[in-house]
Amino acid sequence: MRVRSCDSLVLVVRVLRGRVLVVCAHGADPRHLSCRHPFLQNYPLYIRSAPTENELKFHYMVHTSLDVVDEKISAMGKALVDQRELYLGLLYPTEDYKVYGYVTNSKVKFVMVVDSSNTALRDNEIRSMFRKLHNSYTDVMCNPFYNPGDRIQSRAFDSMVTSMMIQVC
Amino acid sequence: MSVPDYMQCAEDHQTLLVVVQPVGIVSEENFFRIYKRISSVSQISVRDSQRVLYIRYRHHYPPENNEWGDFQTHRKVVGLITITDCFSAKDWPQTFEKFHVQKEIYGSTLYDSRLFVFGLQGEITEQPRTDVAFYPNYEDCEAVEKRIEDFIESLFIVLESKRLDRATDKSGDKIPLLCVPFEKKDFVGLDTDSRHYKKRCQGRMRKHVGDLCLQAGMLQDSLVHYHMSVELLRSVNDFLWLGAALEGLCSASVICHYPGGTGGKTGARRFQGSSLPAEAANRHRPGAQEVLIDPGALTTNGINPDTSAEIGRAKNCLSPEDIIDKYKEAISYYSKYKNAGVIELEACVKAVRVLAIQKRSMDASEFLQNAVYINLRQLSEEEKIQRYSILSELYELIGFHRKSAFFKRVAAMQCVAPSISEPGWRACYKLLLETLPGYSLSLDPKDFSRGTHRGWAAVQMRLLHELVYASRRMGNPALSVRHLSFLLQTMLDFLSDQEKKDVTQSLENYTCKCPGTMELLTLPGGPTLPPVPFTKLPIVRRVKLLNLPASLRPQKMKSLLGQNVSTKSPFIYSPIIAHNRGEERNKKIDFQWVQGDVCEVQLMVYNPMPFELRVENMGLLTSGVDFESLPAALSLPAESGLYPVTLVGVPQTTGMITVNGYHTTVFGVFSDCLLDNLPGVKTSGSTVEVIPALPRLQISTSLPRSAHSLQPSSGDEISTNVSVQLYNGEAQQLVIQLENIGTEPLETLEVTSRLLTTKDGISVSGFPLCSPFRQVVRPRVESKPVNAPEGGKPGDPSHVKTLEAILNFKYSGGPGHAEGYYRNLSLGLHVEAEPSVFFTRVTTLPATSTRQCHLLLDIFNSTEHELTVSARGNEELILHAGECQRMAIQVDKFSFESFPESPGEKGQLANPKQLEEERQEARGLEIDSKLDVHWRIPSLKRTGEASVEGLLSQLVLEHLQLAPLQWDVLVDGQPCDCEAAACRVGDPVRLEVRLTNQSPRSVGPFALTVAPFQDHQNGVHNYDLHDAVSFVGSSTFYLDAVQPSGQSACLGALLFLYTGDFFLHIHFHQDSASKELPPSWFCLPSVHVRALDAQA
């Protein structure tokens, strides 16, 4: 399997009004990219949102949050990569939503957008949701027919996200 | 204070604000020319000291902002420069009046002002005035800079005096309370004598002095003042001013830490003048060294000396982390006041700039996030755009490219908000273009051609749609087409079926007005839009250059072998060469195209659209050779599978041609698709050699063409096939017409034929066209009869035999001939031979003459028709289908030895058996030609010949052969064979026996005895004729040995005594010599003599 260490994927989940959206994307630090190839990576691997209306708005939201993810990754420094915390915490709050981030060691990014009025979701819940996503994503990668970097079309992954969204509701 | 200055940065705190304005009518061009010269004087080293003064010029400044000048002195307009046109002395008073009016606007804060008059000449100009300068025109004003420097120095003097005045205010008098405009009413009726009030006044004044010190270039002093001010104000909870003091502290610290400036471009410009980097690094020092006032002399009371402050000098400056903390604190204080929104906003912006330098993007983003939420009064649309743009720029500054792009896009959308009466589509478009990098989008389709799609397709698509719309509203359809093409090309995988339809629909709408081209579009801003070739409409999977059809394929003459052999290396094989060849093979294809002939390239294409795709004007793009491409139009069904398309063209010159790609017109967009840029295209090479023109022959035959094609094992392909069904022995004439339809003359033509072995392995001879001949023919016509091959051997007569042969026409001419190329046209002949008649048995019967014999043929009709058989003038024999009849033919015997033997050398090579076979074959042919057996099927009107060849047994042949010893009996000198010789009774009859030896050896000697007898015609031969016939001499003749081809004769005489018919039987004596020879050699004719009466 060819997982390029500098590459990354983004997985985004959005949770709103008690419901969830998931998105994955692929990418690396844009500042590194700009010198190598300006138009590489950071594209979504998987996007899912519970109410589908106004989805583009969330696309923008998640897309811009990648800046913060990049920043946080680069801030951690290389020495700490091994023992670092994968969970990035709250990326940034907006008026109505909270955006959380998570990044794997192979720089796959998971982003989750939740409704800020949803008080049931605290840091710990978000953290465990990300862990579940990560496990499921690992299963996807283990599929020999999955080409790393392709959009995720796994049914198992789908159903896991769905169950997560329902649970949150 | 309502208009925020988003360009502010921390350094601006140390600048003096000078407003430069025109008065009266001054053309913008002239004004800005002067303005530019003025603003180049942005920093001045003050005389007698090392302090540096920084000037900030504005050509527009809202007076209400000026009112905040006490709060932060850099907001105060301290200088005014007015520029005016004045051409006559008459206008002068009026102009001067205007200058005064202008001065009034900022009057409360101005330190000094200047008026620059352009155009006025005369006595007025000679009056020396400090505040007015006269220049004859806008070109002739070298002294402007000098004037400005003087002006700034005068500003400095005022500033310095104010600073000293305030700082050394030791009178203990009441310190006035400085306040911002909105505070004024709050302090009405307050107890001005309270300690609290006093402290507040002191704190504010201290802060003010700090500002002045900073402006006057005394950085360290200002830090001290700010620190003291912070302490004072903190104790009285004067939050707004505390915030200002903290911000002042931050600004001074920033100036101290980052002499390079934080304001990006403006900061850089600040030092581009005389100051060198080394000097810049030391910038903070002058203030420290300046000891006009000992900072230690300042106390919280402003009076008492405090030496401890000296120690804190180095500490006064905040550390980089503290700067941010203090900024945060200051902003939090500002945020308590709604009216200080602009101050807060600007502080945020300044803080972000500092953080950007510190590379603390996360903190910076927090500040920016805060700035976003600062709610100023209702903003005009223009202000909104400005605000979003600046947010975008700041995000860019901290490396948040996506966020930056987001705000830039918001700004762009704001330009065309529905509330705006005149939407600025141009500005919108320009801003949208700037967002592209943030969305990982380039407008070069090459960046998307390889690998997986990069970037966030959903937002990219949205942006492209917006670009299309904006460019359309801008009135630039070419741009719309280009963007829409790009959208279609790069986002195809992400478009839904409905979107695909919509996009193509609108693309077609645009292109009917403005067709898409392959030209580089240059945008107003300078960047260019590369062309977008539709490489996915349709998708090309495979490109294959096709060889010419077999009949037109050029071939190299073998005689020019030397050219084919690689002369590069003396080795027959070398791995290095083999490797190189392999590489070459990748690019070059090993067949040739011919100049002037239509050449084909096959593409396997695929339509990814959910509807029928019409591709027009599809042709080839080539290089190396002049190539006339013949475009094709095609229509691909929806979501078609791989679909072969053949593109054709005619090379006009010779050389190496490279097929680089193809061009199409799809939805009105012209595309040049280069193969190098196509992902996933399989190509088996794209370079081929074009050789000079050759003539082209077209073949037509008298027989219809057949679909049955020969598949010869040798691999050469056959262009035309003729198939014919014949009866065994039937002849068919085939006329082949060759026509030169090319433009080159035909110079050589070579015809060869080749028989293919039939399936049952019998090779058939007798194909008459076996010797190649050369002929030079002019373009028009060449015709030639060819006899169809004769049927196979009748050994297996019942089934149909097939015979296949190929006629090759090698021809050449024109320049191609000179280059050693020829073409090969082959005609395949397919003959099905059905059995007609054949002989089941052949036997012989001796005829009356020894030179003749009867041949008995049992003829079998194996056809389903009635046929007649005739042989050498004999009567016709009618045979019904399947009937067998015997036919007797009297034939002369053959002297086979006289036939021309096969050439000597052939005889030597062939073994005796073959020789014998050949001889037999030749005999068969001879017999056939003698017999001339013909058959005819009247119902089909077909005729043919039948052959006995192969049927003749040794015995039959011997019977048919003349003996090599030729015996002649002459009676009375007359040769006597079957005819009766007449003689008279009583006369002696001369009898001569001659022997001609044609055998290759000598024979003899022989002894012959003549025995006369009478045939009674009832089977009784009466030999007892002693009384009727008497011999004159001996009845026994002797012959000597005869040499090969020699002749010998012996003579005798007979006397017939009675009339009657007599026969003479001549027989040999049995001896050893004659035993060696076959008996058939001694076949003497029987002699019939009729003795007649003497009287008769």
Short mmCIF file of N, CA and C in Angstrom, two decimals, chain B residues 190-291:
data_model
loop_
_atom_site.label_atom_id
_atom_site.label_comp_id
_atom_site.label_asym_id
_atom_site.label_seq_id
_atom_site.Cartn_x
_atom_site.Cartn_y
_atom_site.Cartn_z
N LEU B 190 -18.73 66.71 36.88
CA LEU B 190 -17.94 65.83 37.73
C LEU B 190 -17.05 66.67 38.66
N ASP B 191 -16.76 66.12 39.76
CA ASP B 191 -15.91 66.84 40.71
C ASP B 191 -14.48 66.80 40.20
N THR B 192 -14.05 67.97 39.77
CA THR B 192 -12.72 68.03 39.16
C THR B 192 -11.62 68.05 40.21
N ASP B 193 -11.99 68.12 41.43
CA ASP B 193 -10.95 68.22 42.46
C ASP B 193 -10.63 66.88 43.09
N SER B 194 -11.41 65.89 42.75
CA SER B 194 -11.21 64.59 43.41
C SER B 194 -9.88 63.98 42.98
N ARG B 195 -9.34 63.15 43.83
CA ARG B 195 -8.09 62.45 43.54
C ARG B 195 -8.22 61.57 42.33
N HIS B 196 -9.39 61.00 42.30
CA HIS B 196 -9.68 60.08 41.19
C HIS B 196 -9.61 60.82 39.87
N TYR B 197 -10.23 61.96 39.84
CA TYR B 197 -10.26 62.77 38.62
C TYR B 197 -8.86 63.22 38.26
N LYS B 198 -8.13 63.59 39.26
CA LYS B 198 -6.77 64.07 39.02
C LYS B 198 -5.90 62.97 38.41
N LYS B 199 -6.07 61.83 39.00
CA LYS B 199 -5.27 60.70 38.51
C LYS B 199 -5.60 60.37 37.08
N ARG B 200 -6.88 60.46 36.82
CA ARG B 200 -7.31 60.20 35.46
C ARG B 200 -6.67 61.19 34.49
N CYS B 201 -6.71 62.46 34.92
CA CYS B 201 -6.10 63.48 34.07
C CYS B 201 -4.62 63.22 33.86
N GLN B 202 -3.99 62.85 34.95
CA GLN B 202 -2.56 62.57 34.87
C GLN B 202 -2.28 61.40 33.93
N GLY B 203 -3.04 60.38 34.13
CA GLY B 203 -2.84 59.16 33.33
C GLY B 203 -3.02 59.45 31.85
N ARG B 204 -4.08 60.15 31.57
CA ARG B 204 -4.34 60.44 30.16
C ARG B 204 -3.24 61.31 29.57
N MET B 205 -2.81 62.28 30.39
CA MET B 205 -1.78 63.18 29.88
C MET B 205 -0.47 62.41 29.65
N ARG B 206 -0.18 61.51 30.58
CA ARG B 206 1.03 60.73 30.46
C ARG B 206 1.02 59.92 29.16
N LYS B 207 -0.14 59.38 28.90
CA LYS B 207 -0.29 58.58 27.67
C LYS B 207 -0.07 59.48 26.45
N HIS B 208 -0.62 60.70 26.58
CA HIS B 208 -0.48 61.65 25.48
C HIS B 208 0.99 62.01 25.25
N VAL B 209 1.68 62.18 26.33
CA VAL B 209 3.10 62.50 26.21
C VAL B 209 3.83 61.32 25.58
N GLY B 210 3.43 60.17 25.98
CA GLY B 210 4.03 58.96 25.39
C GLY B 210 3.86 58.97 23.87
N ASP B 211 2.67 59.30 23.45
CA ASP B 211 2.41 59.37 22.00
C ASP B 211 3.34 60.38 21.34
N LEU B 212 3.44 61.53 21.99
CA LEU B 212 4.26 62.59 21.40
C LEU B 212 5.73 62.18 21.35
N CYS B 213 6.15 61.52 22.39
CA CYS B 213 7.54 61.05 22.40
C CYS B 213 7.79 60.07 21.25
N LEU B 214 6.83 59.21 21.11
CA LEU B 214 6.97 58.21 20.05
C LEU B 214 7.06 58.89 18.69
N GLN B 215 6.19 59.89 18.51
CA GLN B 215 6.20 60.60 17.23
C GLN B 215 7.50 61.37 17.04
N ALA B 216 8.01 61.85 18.16
CA ALA B 216 9.22 62.67 18.07
C ALA B 216 10.47 61.81 17.98
N GLY B 217 10.28 60.49 17.92
CA GLY B 217 11.43 59.62 17.72
C GLY B 217 12.12 59.23 19.00
N MET B 218 11.46 59.38 20.13
CA MET B 218 12.07 59.02 21.41
C MET B 218 11.37 57.80 21.96
N LEU B 219 11.80 56.71 21.45
CA LEU B 219 11.11 55.45 21.71
C LEU B 219 11.16 55.07 23.19
N GLN B 220 12.32 55.09 23.76
CA GLN B 220 12.47 54.65 25.14
C GLN B 220 11.67 55.52 26.09
N ASP B 221 11.68 56.82 25.81
CA ASP B 221 10.91 57.73 26.65
C ASP B 221 9.44 57.39 26.58
N SER B 222 9.02 57.12 25.36
CA SER B 222 7.60 56.85 25.21
C SER B 222 7.23 55.59 25.99
N LEU B 223 8.11 54.61 25.96
CA LEU B 223 7.82 53.37 26.70
C LEU B 223 7.63 53.67 28.19
N VAL B 224 8.50 54.50 28.69
CA VAL B 224 8.41 54.85 30.11
C VAL B 224 7.09 55.53 30.39
N HIS B 225 6.75 56.49 29.55
CA HIS B 225 5.51 57.23 29.73
C HIS B 225 4.31 56.30 29.67
N TYR B 226 4.35 55.41 28.71
CA TYR B 226 3.22 54.48 28.56
C TYR B 226 3.08 53.61 29.80
N HIS B 227 4.20 53.11 30.29
CA HIS B 227 4.15 52.26 31.48
C HIS B 227 3.51 52.99 32.65
N MET B 228 3.94 54.23 32.81
CA MET B 228 3.40 54.99 33.93
C MET B 228 1.92 55.25 33.73
N SER B 229 1.60 55.55 32.49
CA SER B 229 0.20 55.83 32.17
C SER B 229 -0.67 54.61 32.47
N VAL B 230 -0.16 53.45 32.10
CA VAL B 230 -0.93 52.22 32.32
C VAL B 230 -1.21 52.06 33.81
N GLU B 231 -0.18 52.29 34.61
CA GLU B 231 -0.37 52.13 36.05
C GLU B 231 -1.41 53.10 36.59
N LEU B 232 -1.28 54.35 36.12
CA LEU B 232 -2.21 55.38 36.60
C LEU B 232 -3.64 55.05 36.22
N LEU B 233 -3.81 54.72 34.96
CA LEU B 233 -5.17 54.53 34.45
C LEU B 233 -5.80 53.26 35.01
N ARG B 234 -4.94 52.24 35.22
CA ARG B 234 -5.47 50.99 35.75
C ARG B 234 -6.08 51.23 37.15
N SER B 235 -5.45 52.10 37.87
CA SER B 235 -5.92 52.34 39.23
C SER B 235 -7.25 53.08 39.24
N VAL B 236 -7.54 53.79 38.17
CA VAL B 236 -8.82 54.52 38.16
C VAL B 236 -9.86 53.88 37.24
N ASN B 237 -9.51 52.69 36.73
CA ASN B 237 -10.44 51.97 35.85
C ASN B 237 -10.92 52.78 34.66
N ASP B 238 -9.99 53.57 34.11
CA ASP B 238 -10.34 54.32 32.90
C ASP B 238 -9.99 53.42 31.70
N PHE B 239 -10.93 52.54 31.40
CA PHE B 239 -10.60 51.43 30.49
C PHE B 239 -10.25 51.85 29.07
N LEU B 240 -11.00 52.80 28.56
CA LEU B 240 -10.73 53.19 27.17
C LEU B 240 -9.31 53.69 27.02
N TRP B 241 -8.92 54.57 27.93
CA TRP B 241 -7.59 55.15 27.84
C TRP B 241 -6.53 54.16 28.28
N LEU B 242 -6.91 53.28 29.16
CA LEU B 242 -5.98 52.22 29.54
C LEU B 242 -5.66 51.37 28.32
N GLY B 243 -6.71 51.08 27.60
CA GLY B 243 -6.51 50.31 26.36
C GLY B 243 -5.56 51.04 25.43
N ALA B 244 -5.81 52.37 25.31
CA ALA B 244 -4.97 53.15 24.40
C ALA B 244 -3.52 53.15 24.87
N ALA B 245 -3.35 53.24 26.19
CA ALA B 245 -1.99 53.25 26.73
C ALA B 245 -1.31 51.91 26.47
N LEU B 246 -2.07 50.85 26.66
CA LEU B 246 -1.51 49.52 26.40
C LEU B 246 -1.14 49.37 24.92
N GLU B 247 -2.02 49.86 24.10
CA GLU B 247 -1.75 49.73 22.67
C GLU B 247 -0.51 50.54 22.29
N GLY B 248 -0.42 51.74 22.92
CA GLY B 248 0.77 52.55 22.67
C GLY B 248 2.03 51.81 23.09
N LEU B 249 1.92 51.15 24.22
CA LEU B 249 3.05 50.36 24.72
C LEU B 249 3.42 49.26 23.71
N CYS B 250 2.38 48.61 23.24
CA CYS B 250 2.61 47.54 22.23
C CYS B 250 3.26 48.12 20.99
N SER B 251 2.73 49.23 20.53
CA SER B 251 3.26 49.82 19.29
C SER B 251 4.73 50.15 19.46
N ALA B 252 5.04 50.78 20.57
CA ALA B 252 6.44 51.16 20.79
C ALA B 252 7.32 49.91 20.86
N SER B 253 6.80 48.86 21.51
CA SER B 253 7.58 47.63 21.61
C SER B 253 7.75 46.99 20.24
N VAL B 254 6.70 47.03 19.46
CA VAL B 254 6.78 46.44 18.12
C VAL B 254 7.82 47.17 17.30
N ILE B 255 7.80 48.51 17.42
CA ILE B 255 8.78 49.30 16.66
C ILE B 255 10.19 48.92 17.10
N CYS B 256 10.28 48.67 18.36
CA CYS B 256 11.57 48.31 18.92
C CYS B 256 12.03 46.93 18.43
N HIS B 257 11.09 45.99 18.43
CA HIS B 257 11.45 44.61 18.07
C HIS B 257 11.58 44.38 16.58
N TYR B 258 10.69 45.01 15.84
CA TYR B 258 10.63 44.70 14.41
C TYR B 258 10.89 45.95 13.60
N PRO B 259 12.15 46.34 13.53
CA PRO B 259 12.44 47.56 12.77
C PRO B 259 12.07 47.42 11.30
N GLY B 260 11.92 46.20 10.85
CA GLY B 260 11.54 46.00 9.43
C GLY B 260 10.11 46.41 9.16
N GLY B 261 9.34 46.62 10.19
CA GLY B 261 7.95 47.03 9.98
C GLY B 261 7.03 45.84 9.88
N THR B 262 5.80 46.04 10.17
CA THR B 262 4.82 44.97 10.15
C THR B 262 3.79 45.16 9.06
N GLY B 263 3.85 46.32 8.44
CA GLY B 263 2.75 46.65 7.52
C GLY B 263 2.94 46.15 6.11
N GLY B 264 3.83 45.20 5.96
CA GLY B 264 4.00 44.65 4.61
C GLY B 264 4.61 45.69 3.69
N LYS B 265 3.92 45.95 2.63
CA LYS B 265 4.45 46.80 1.58
C LYS B 265 4.76 48.21 2.08
N THR B 266 3.78 48.76 2.80
CA THR B 266 3.98 50.14 3.24
C THR B 266 5.18 50.21 4.16
N GLY B 267 5.34 49.16 4.95
CA GLY B 267 6.47 49.13 5.87
C GLY B 267 7.78 49.07 5.11
N ALA B 268 7.77 48.30 4.08
CA ALA B 268 8.99 48.15 3.31
C ALA B 268 9.36 49.47 2.65
N ARG B 269 8.33 50.16 2.20
CA ARG B 269 8.58 51.39 1.49
C ARG B 269 9.22 52.43 2.42
N ARG B 270 8.85 52.27 3.63
CA ARG B 270 9.30 53.26 4.60
C ARG B 270 10.82 53.34 4.64
N PHE B 271 11.46 52.20 4.37
CA PHE B 271 12.91 52.22 4.53
C PHE B 271 13.64 52.21 3.20
N GLN B 272 12.91 52.45 2.18
CA GLN B 272 13.62 52.31 0.91
C GLN B 272 14.43 53.56 0.58
N GLY B 273 14.23 54.57 1.33
CA GLY B 273 14.95 55.83 1.07
C GLY B 273 16.43 55.73 1.39
N SER B 274 16.89 56.64 2.15
CA SER B 274 18.32 56.71 2.41
C SER B 274 18.76 55.70 3.47
N SER B 275 17.83 55.31 4.32
CA SER B 275 18.24 54.50 5.45
C SER B 275 18.60 53.09 5.02
N LEU B 276 19.70 52.65 5.50
CA LEU B 276 20.19 51.32 5.16
C LEU B 276 19.72 50.33 6.21
N PRO B 277 19.77 49.06 5.92
CA PRO B 277 19.31 48.08 6.89
C PRO B 277 20.02 48.20 8.24
N ALA B 278 21.31 48.48 8.17
CA ALA B 278 22.07 48.59 9.42
C ALA B 278 21.52 49.73 10.26
N GLU B 279 21.21 50.77 9.55
CA GLU B 279 20.67 51.94 10.24
C GLU B 279 19.30 51.61 10.81
N ALA B 280 18.55 50.84 10.00
CA ALA B 280 17.21 50.48 10.44
C ALA B 280 17.26 49.65 11.71
N ALA B 281 18.26 48.80 11.78
CA ALA B 281 18.36 47.94 12.96
C ALA B 281 18.61 48.76 14.23
N ASN B 282 19.23 49.88 14.00
CA ASN B 282 19.55 50.70 15.17
C ASN B 282 18.50 51.77 15.45
N ARG B 283 17.45 51.69 14.73
CA ARG B 283 16.50 52.77 14.77
C ARG B 283 16.00 53.09 16.18
N HIS B 284 15.81 52.06 16.94
CA HIS B 284 15.24 52.33 18.26
C HIS B 284 16.23 53.05 19.18
N ARG B 285 17.46 53.05 18.77
CA ARG B 285 18.45 53.61 19.68
C ARG B 285 18.39 55.12 19.84
N PRO B 286 18.22 55.88 18.78
CA PRO B 286 18.30 57.32 18.97
C PRO B 286 17.49 57.82 20.15
N GLY B 287 16.28 57.31 20.25
CA GLY B 287 15.42 57.77 21.33
C GLY B 287 16.05 57.49 22.69
N ALA B 288 16.73 56.38 22.78
CA ALA B 288 17.30 55.99 24.06
C ALA B 288 18.47 56.88 24.43
N GLN B 289 19.15 57.28 23.36
CA GLN B 289 20.34 58.06 23.66
C GLN B 289 20.02 59.54 23.90
N GLU B 290 18.87 59.84 23.43
CA GLU B 290 18.49 61.24 23.60
C GLU B 290 18.24 61.52 25.09
N VAL B 291 18.95 62.44 25.60
CA VAL B 291 18.79 62.71 27.02
C VAL B 291 18.33 64.14 27.25
#
